[in-house]
Tab-separated table of C-alpha atoms in Angstrom:
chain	number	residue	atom	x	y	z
G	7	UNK	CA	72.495	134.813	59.915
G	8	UNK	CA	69.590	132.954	60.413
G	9	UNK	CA	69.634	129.641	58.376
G	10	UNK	CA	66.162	127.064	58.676
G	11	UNK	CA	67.981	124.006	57.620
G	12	UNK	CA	70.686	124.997	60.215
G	13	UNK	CA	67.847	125.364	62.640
G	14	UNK	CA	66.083	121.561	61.107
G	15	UNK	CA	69.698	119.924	61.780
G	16	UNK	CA	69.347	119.107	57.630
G	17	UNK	CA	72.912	121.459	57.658
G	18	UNK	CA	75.673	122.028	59.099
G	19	UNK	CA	78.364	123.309	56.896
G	20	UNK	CA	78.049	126.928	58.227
G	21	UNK	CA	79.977	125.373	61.763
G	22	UNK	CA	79.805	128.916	63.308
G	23	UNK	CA	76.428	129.890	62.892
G	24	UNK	CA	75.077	130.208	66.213
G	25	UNK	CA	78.345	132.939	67.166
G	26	UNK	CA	77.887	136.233	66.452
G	27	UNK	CA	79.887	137.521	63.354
G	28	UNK	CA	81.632	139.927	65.046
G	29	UNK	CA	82.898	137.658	67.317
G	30	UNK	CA	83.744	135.374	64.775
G	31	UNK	CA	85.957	137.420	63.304
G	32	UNK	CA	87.995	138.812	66.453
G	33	UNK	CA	87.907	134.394	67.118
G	34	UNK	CA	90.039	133.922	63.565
G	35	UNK	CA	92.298	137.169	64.418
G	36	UNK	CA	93.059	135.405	67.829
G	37	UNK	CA	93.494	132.294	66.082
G	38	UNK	CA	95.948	133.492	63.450
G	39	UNK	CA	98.316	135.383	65.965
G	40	UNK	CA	98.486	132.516	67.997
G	41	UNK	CA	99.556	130.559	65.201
G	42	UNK	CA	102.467	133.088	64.210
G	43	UNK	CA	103.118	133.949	67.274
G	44	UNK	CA	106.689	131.921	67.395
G	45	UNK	CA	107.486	134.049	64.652
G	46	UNK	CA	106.074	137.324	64.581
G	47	UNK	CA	108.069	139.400	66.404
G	48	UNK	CA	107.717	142.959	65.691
G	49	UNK	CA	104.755	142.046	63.254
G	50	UNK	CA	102.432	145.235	62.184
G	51	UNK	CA	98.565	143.378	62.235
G	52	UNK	CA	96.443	145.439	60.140
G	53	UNK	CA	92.769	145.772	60.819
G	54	UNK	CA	90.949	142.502	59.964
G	55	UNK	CA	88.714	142.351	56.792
G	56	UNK	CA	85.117	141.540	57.169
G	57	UNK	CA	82.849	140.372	55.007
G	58	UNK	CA	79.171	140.557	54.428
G	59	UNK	CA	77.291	137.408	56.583
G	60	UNK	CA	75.204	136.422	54.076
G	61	UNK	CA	75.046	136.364	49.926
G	62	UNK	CA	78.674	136.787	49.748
G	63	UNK	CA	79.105	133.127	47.741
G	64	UNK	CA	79.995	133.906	44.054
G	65	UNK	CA	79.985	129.975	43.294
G	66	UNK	CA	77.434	127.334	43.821
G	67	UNK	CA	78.256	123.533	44.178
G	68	UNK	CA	74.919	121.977	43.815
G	69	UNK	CA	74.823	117.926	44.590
G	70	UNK	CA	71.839	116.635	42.124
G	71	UNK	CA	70.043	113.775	43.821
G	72	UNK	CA	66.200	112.959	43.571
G	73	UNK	CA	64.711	111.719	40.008
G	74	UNK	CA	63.923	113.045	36.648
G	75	UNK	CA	60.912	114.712	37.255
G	76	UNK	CA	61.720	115.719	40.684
G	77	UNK	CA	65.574	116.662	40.961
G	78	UNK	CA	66.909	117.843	44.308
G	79	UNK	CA	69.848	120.789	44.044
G	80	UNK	CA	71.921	121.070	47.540
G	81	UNK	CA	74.020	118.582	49.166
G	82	UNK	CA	73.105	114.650	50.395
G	83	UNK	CA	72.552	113.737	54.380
G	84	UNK	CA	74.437	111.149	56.080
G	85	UNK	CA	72.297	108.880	54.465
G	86	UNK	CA	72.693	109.751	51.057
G	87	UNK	CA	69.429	111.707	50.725
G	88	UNK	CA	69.234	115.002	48.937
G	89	UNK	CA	68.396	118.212	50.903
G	90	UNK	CA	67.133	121.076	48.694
G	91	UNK	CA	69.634	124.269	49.542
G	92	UNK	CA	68.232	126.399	46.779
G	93	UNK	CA	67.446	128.716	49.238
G	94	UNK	CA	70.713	128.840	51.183
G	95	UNK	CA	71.259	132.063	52.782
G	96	UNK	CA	75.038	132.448	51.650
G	97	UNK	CA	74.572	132.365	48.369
G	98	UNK	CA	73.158	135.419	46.208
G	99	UNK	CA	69.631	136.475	44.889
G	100	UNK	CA	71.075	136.137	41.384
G	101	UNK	CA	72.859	132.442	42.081
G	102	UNK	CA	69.292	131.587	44.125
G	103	UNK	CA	67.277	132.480	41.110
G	104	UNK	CA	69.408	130.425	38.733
G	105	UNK	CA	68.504	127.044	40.624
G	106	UNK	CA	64.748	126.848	39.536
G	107	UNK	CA	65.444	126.908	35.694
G	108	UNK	CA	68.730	124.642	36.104
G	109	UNK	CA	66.328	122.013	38.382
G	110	UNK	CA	63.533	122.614	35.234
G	111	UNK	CA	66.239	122.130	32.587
G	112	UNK	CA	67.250	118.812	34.751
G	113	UNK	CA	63.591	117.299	33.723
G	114	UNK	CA	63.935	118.935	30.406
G	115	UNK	CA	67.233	117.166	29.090
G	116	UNK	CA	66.267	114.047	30.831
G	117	UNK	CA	69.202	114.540	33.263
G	118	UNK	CA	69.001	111.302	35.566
G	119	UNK	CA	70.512	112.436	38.723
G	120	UNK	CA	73.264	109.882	39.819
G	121	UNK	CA	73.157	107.609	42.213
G	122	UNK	CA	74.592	104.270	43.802
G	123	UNK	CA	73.041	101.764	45.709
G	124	UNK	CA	74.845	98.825	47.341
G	125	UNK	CA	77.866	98.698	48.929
G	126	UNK	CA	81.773	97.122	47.837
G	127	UNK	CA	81.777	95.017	45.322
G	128	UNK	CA	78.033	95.021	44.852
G	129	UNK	CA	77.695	98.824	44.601
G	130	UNK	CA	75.686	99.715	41.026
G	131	UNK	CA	75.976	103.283	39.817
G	132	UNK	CA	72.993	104.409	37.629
G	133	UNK	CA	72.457	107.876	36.527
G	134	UNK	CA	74.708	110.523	34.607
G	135	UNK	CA	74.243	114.499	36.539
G	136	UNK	CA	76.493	114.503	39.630
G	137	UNK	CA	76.827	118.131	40.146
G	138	UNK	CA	75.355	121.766	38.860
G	139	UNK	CA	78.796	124.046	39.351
G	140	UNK	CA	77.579	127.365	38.728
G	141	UNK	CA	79.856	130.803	39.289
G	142	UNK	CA	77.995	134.401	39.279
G	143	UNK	CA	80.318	136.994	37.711
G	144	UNK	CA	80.345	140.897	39.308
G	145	UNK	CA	78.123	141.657	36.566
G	146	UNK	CA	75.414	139.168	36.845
G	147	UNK	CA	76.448	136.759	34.707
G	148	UNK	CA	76.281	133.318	35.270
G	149	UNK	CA	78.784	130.160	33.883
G	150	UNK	CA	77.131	126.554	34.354
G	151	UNK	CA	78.685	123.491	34.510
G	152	UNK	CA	77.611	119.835	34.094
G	153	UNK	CA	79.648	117.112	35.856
G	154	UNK	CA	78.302	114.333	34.609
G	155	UNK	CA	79.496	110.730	34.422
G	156	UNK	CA	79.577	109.808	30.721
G	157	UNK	CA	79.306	112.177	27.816
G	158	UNK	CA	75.869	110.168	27.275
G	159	UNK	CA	73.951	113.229	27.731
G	160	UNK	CA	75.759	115.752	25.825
G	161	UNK	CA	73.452	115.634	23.198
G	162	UNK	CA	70.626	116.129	24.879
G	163	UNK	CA	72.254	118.883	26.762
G	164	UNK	CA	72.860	120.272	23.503
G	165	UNK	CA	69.627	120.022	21.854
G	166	UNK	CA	67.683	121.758	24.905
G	167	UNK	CA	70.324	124.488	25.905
G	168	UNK	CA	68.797	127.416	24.229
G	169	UNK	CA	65.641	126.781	26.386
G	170	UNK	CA	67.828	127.156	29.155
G	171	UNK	CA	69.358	130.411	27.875
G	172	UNK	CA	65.855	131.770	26.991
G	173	UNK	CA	64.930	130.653	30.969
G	174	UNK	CA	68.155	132.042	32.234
G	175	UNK	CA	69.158	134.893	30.194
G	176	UNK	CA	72.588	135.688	32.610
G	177	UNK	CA	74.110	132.235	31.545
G	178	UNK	CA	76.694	132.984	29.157
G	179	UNK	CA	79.046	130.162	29.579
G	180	UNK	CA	78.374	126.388	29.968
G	181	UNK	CA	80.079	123.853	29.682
G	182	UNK	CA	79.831	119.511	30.754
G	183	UNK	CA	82.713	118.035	32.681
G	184	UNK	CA	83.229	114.216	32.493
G	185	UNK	CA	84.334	112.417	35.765
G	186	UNK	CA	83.365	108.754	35.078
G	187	UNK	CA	85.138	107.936	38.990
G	188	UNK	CA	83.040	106.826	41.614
G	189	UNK	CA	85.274	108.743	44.152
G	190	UNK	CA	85.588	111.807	46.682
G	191	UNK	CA	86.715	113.470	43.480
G	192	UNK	CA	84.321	116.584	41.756
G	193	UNK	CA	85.503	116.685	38.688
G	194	UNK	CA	87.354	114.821	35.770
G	195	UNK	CA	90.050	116.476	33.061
G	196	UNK	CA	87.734	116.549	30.184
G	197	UNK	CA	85.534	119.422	29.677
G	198	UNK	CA	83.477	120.128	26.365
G	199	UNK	CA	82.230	123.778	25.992
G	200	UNK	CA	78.670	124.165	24.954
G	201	UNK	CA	78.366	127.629	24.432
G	202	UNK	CA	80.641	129.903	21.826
G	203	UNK	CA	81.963	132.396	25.064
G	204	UNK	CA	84.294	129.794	27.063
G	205	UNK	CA	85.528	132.490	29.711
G	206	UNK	CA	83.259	134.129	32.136
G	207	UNK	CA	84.853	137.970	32.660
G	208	UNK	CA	85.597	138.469	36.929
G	209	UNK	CA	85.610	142.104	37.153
G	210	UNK	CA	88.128	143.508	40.070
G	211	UNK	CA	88.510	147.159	40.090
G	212	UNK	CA	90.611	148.087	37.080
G	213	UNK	CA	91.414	144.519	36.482
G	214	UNK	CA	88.629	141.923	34.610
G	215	UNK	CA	90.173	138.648	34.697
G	216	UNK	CA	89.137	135.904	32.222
G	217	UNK	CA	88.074	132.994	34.459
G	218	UNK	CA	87.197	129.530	32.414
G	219	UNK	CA	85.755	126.686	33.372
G	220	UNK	CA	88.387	124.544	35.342
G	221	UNK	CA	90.376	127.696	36.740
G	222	UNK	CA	89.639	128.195	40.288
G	223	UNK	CA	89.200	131.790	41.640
G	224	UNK	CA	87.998	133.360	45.205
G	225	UNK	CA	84.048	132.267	46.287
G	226	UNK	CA	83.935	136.041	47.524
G	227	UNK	CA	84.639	138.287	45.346
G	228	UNK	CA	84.021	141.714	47.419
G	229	UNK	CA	87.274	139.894	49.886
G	230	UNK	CA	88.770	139.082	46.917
G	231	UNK	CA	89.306	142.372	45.701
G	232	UNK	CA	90.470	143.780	49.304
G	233	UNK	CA	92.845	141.081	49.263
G	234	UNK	CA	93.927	141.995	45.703
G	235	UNK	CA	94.094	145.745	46.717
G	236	UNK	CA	96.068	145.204	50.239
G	237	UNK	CA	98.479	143.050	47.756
G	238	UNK	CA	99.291	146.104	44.976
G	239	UNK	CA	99.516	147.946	47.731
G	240	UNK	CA	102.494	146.278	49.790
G	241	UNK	CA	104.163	145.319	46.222
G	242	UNK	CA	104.138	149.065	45.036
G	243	UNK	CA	106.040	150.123	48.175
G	244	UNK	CA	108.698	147.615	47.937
G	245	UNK	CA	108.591	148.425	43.974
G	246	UNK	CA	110.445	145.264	42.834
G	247	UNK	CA	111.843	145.463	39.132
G	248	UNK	CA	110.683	141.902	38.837
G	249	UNK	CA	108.411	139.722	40.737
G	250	UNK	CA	107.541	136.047	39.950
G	251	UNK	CA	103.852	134.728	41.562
G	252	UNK	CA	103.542	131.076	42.232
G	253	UNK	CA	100.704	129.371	41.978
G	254	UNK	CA	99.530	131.995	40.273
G	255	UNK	CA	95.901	130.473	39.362
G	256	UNK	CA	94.176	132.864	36.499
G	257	UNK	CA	96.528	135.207	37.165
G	258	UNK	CA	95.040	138.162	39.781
G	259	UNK	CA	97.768	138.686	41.926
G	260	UNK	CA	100.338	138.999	38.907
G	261	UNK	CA	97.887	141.619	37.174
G	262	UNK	CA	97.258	143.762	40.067
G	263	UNK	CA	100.748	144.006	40.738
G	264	UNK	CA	101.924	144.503	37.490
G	265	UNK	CA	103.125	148.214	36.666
G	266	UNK	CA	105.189	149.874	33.879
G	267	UNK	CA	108.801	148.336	33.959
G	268	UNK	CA	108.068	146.026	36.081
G	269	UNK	CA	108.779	142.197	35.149
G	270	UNK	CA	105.796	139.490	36.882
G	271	UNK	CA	106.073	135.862	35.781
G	272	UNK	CA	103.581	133.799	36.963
G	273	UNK	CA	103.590	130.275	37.210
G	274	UNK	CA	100.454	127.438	38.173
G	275	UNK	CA	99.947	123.797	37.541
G	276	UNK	CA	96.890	124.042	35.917
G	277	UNK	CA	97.123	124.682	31.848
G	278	UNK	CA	93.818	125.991	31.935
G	279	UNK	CA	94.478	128.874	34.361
G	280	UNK	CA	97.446	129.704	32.553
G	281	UNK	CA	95.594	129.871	29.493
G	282	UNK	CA	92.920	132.310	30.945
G	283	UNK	CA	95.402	134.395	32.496
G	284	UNK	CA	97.817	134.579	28.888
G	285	UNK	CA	94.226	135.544	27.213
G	286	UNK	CA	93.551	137.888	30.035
G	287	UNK	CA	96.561	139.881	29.416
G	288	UNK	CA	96.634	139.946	26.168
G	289	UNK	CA	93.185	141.379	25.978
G	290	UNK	CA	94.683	144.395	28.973
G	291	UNK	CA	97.445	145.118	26.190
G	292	UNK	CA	95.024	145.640	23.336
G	293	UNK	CA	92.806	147.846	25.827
G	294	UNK	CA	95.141	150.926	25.831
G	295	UNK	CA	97.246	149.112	28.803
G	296	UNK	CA	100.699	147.905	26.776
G	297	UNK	CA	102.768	149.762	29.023
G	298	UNK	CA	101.317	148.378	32.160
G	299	UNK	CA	101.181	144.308	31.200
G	300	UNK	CA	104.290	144.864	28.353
G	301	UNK	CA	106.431	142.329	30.470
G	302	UNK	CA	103.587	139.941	32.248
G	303	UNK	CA	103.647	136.609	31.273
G	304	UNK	CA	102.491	132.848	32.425
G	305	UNK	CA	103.591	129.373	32.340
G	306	UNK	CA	102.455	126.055	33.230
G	307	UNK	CA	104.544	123.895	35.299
G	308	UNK	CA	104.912	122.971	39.317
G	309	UNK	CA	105.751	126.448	41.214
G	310	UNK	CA	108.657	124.530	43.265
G	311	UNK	CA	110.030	122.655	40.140
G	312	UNK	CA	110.018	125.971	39.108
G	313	UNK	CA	111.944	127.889	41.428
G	314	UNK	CA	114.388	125.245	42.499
G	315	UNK	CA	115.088	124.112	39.065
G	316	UNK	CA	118.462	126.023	37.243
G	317	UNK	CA	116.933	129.733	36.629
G	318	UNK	CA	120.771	130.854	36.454
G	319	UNK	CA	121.063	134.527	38.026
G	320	UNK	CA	117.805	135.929	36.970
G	321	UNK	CA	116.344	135.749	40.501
G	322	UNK	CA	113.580	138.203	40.619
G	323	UNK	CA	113.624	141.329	43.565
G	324	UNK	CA	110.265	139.757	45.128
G	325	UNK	CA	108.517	136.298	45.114
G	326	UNK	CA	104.676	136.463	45.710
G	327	UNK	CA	103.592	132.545	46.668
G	328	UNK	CA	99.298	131.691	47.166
G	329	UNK	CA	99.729	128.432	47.941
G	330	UNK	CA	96.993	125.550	48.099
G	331	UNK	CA	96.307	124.584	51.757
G	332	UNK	CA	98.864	122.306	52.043
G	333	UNK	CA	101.549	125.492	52.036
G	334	UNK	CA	104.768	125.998	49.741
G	335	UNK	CA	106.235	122.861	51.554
G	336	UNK	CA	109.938	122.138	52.810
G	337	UNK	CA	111.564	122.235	49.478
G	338	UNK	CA	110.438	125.837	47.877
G	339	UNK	CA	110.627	127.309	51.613
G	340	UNK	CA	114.234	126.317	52.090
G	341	UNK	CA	114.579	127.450	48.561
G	342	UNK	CA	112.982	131.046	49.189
G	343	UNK	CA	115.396	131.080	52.729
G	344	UNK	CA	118.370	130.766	51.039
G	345	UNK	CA	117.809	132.449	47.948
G	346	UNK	CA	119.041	136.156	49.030
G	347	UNK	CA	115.285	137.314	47.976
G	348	UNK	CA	114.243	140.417	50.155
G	349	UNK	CA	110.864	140.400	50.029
G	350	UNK	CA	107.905	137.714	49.745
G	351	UNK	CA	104.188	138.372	49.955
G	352	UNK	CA	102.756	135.028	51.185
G	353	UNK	CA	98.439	134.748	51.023
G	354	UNK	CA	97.515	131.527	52.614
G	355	UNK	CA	94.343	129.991	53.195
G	356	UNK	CA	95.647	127.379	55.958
G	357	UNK	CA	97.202	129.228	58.876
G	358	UNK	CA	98.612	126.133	60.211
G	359	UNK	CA	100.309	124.905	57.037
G	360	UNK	CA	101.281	128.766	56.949
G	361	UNK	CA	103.328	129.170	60.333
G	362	UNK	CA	105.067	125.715	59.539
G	363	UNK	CA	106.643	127.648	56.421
G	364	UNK	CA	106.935	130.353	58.119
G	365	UNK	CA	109.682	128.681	60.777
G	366	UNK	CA	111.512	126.964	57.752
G	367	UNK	CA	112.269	130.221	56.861
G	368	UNK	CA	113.856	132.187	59.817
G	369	UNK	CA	115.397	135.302	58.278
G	370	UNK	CA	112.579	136.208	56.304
G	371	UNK	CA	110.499	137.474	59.259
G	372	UNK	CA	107.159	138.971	58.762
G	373	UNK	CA	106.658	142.698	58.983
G	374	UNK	CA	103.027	143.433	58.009
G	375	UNK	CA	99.808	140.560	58.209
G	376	UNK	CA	96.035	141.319	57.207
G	377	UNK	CA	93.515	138.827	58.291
G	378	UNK	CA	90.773	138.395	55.318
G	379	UNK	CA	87.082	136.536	56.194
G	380	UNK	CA	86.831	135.074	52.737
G	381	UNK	CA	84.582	132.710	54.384
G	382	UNK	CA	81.841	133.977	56.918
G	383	UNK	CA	80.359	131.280	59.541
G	384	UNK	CA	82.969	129.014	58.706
G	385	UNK	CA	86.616	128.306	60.599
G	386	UNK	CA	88.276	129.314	57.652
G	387	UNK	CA	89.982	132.226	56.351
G	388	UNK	CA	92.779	133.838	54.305
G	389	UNK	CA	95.671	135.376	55.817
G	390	UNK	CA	98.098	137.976	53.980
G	391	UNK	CA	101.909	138.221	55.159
G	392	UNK	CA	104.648	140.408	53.950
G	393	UNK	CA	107.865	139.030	54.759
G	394	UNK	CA	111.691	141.060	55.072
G	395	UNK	CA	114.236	139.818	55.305
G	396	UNK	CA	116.198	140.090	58.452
């Protein structure tokens, strides 16, 4: 992929863009077995799944710097300066043609981008539009949000929105976030819908999920669904009566896997994910599909509180875990290592975090591994593991 502001030294996020992306991708494969290694013995590596190089980016997280008049959408240089990346290469047509209204709407709403100038105790913040989050459904729709740092603008926000819609007719959710924090931090807990639709519908083969505002889901959605597919896949042949997923997010791996007498529980932190999951299958029951999702269901709460807390003898046949990058941690794997399960699909993100659980947990070895480039010209990737045990 050839990228200009690559090329002008304004960007360097894409830290593999001068290797070829075939090469790239034998690199992470490489990189992954050396990692397991110690611990996969007699593992079955399945071909590697490629992505597209370029437009693969279902989610844009757009930095707004400049002025009023003149907003910049991208990211900020090392010294704090806004570089335009409206026309980054990894993102869509459809997300690249949403940036021009959204920078227009910016000057419309009288959106001061914000800023701080000084440093320590002398630093002044000024300004209320941090970032443009905006996510591009399989079906060309569009949800914007607007992290802002008071709800100061909401109003205005308000009163010029249908503009927007009328410039942008794909946005059918929006939404502001608040995060009032001067910190590494991109967004805050409160989030005010400004449109009637709150979820924006992620359709994955058979299965649509309901994705809202503050539930995260896969940046590449044509990986995504491999990665949902190679999942069903390995759960159907070990056909568990029940299977519980862990950090379950808005609920895809539980509702691919999900099949008539079979009982999924999934489980995730976040109360909003849960939500949009719970509304997701109730929507697949009402659609003809009661037999399928009859005995699906979600909860908030910490996946190893979860698991290590008193469940009595209802241990499910099969765990599926899709961990953050910092892994499952010592607790849940020692849990999952004693806890007579059989079977556990792990799908990490952080190979590294990934063969430390790995060797917590000796006797479930794994038997099958797919290597997924969710994340072309990047070190990155996501890494699926079926684990036996021994």
């Amino acid at each position: 992929m050839q990228c200009p502001h690559y090329d002008a030294g304004r960007c360097h996020s894409c830290t593999l863009l001068e290797i070829d992306y075939p090469t790239q991708v034998l690199d992470k494969e490489r990189h992954v077995a050396e990692l397991l290694d110690p611990v996969s013995d007699g593992t079955t590596w399945l071909p590697a799944v490629s992505s597209v190089e370029s437009g693969f980016r279902n989610k844009a997280k757009m930095v707004v710097s400049g002025t009023v008049a003149e907003p910049v959408l991208g990211i900020l240089d090392r010294a704090g300066h806004g570089v335009d990346l409206t026309d980054c290469g990894l993102y869509p047509e459809a997300l690249q043609a949403s940036f021009g209204p959204l920078a227009a709407f910016v000057t419309r709403a009288n959106l001061e981008p914000y800023q701080v100038s000084g440093t320590g105790k002398r630093a002044q913040q000024r300004g209320e539009l941090k970032y443009l989050l905006v996510t591009l459904s399989p079906d060309g729709e569009l949800m914007v949000r607007f992290v802002l740092r008071s709800q100061e603008a909401i109003a205005r926000i308000r009163k010029h929105l249908a503009w927007l819609q009328a410039e942008l007719p794909a946005l059918a959710v929006a939404s502001a976030n608040i995060q009032p924090a001067h910190a590494a931090v991109l967004e805050g807990d409160l989030e005010i819908p400004l449109t009637e639709r709150a979820t924006l519908p992620m359709r994955i083969d058979d299965i649509t999920l309901d994705l809202r505002p503050q539930s995260f889901f896969q940046t590449n959605t044509a990986v995504a669904t491999e990665l949902y597919r190679q999942a069903r896949s390995w759960v159907d042949e070990v056909d568990p009566g029940s299977l519980w997923d862990l950090y379950c997010g808005v609920g895809g791996f539980a509702l691919h896997c999900a099949a008539p007498g079979r009982a999924v529980t999934g489980i995730e932190i976040s109360a909003e994910a849960v939500a949009a999951a719970s509304g997701t299958v109730e929507r697949l029951r009402g659609d003809g599909q009661a037999d399928r999702f009859r005995d699906v269901t979600f909860a908030a709460g910490d996946a190893t509180a979860f698991a290590v807390g008193p469940q009595g003898p209802d241990l499910p046949e099969m765990v599926i875990v899709n961990p953050p990058r910092r892994g499952i941690g010592a607790d849940l794997a020692h849990w999952l290592e004693t806890s007579g399960i059989d079977h556990v699909l792990y799908s990490s993100c952080n190979a590294t975090t990934l063969a430390k659980d790995l060797a917590a947990m000796p006797t479930l070895r794994p038997v099958r591994a797919r290597l997924l480039d969710m994340f072309p010209q990047t070190s990155h990737y996501e890494v699926l593991v079926l684990l036996e045990r021994a």
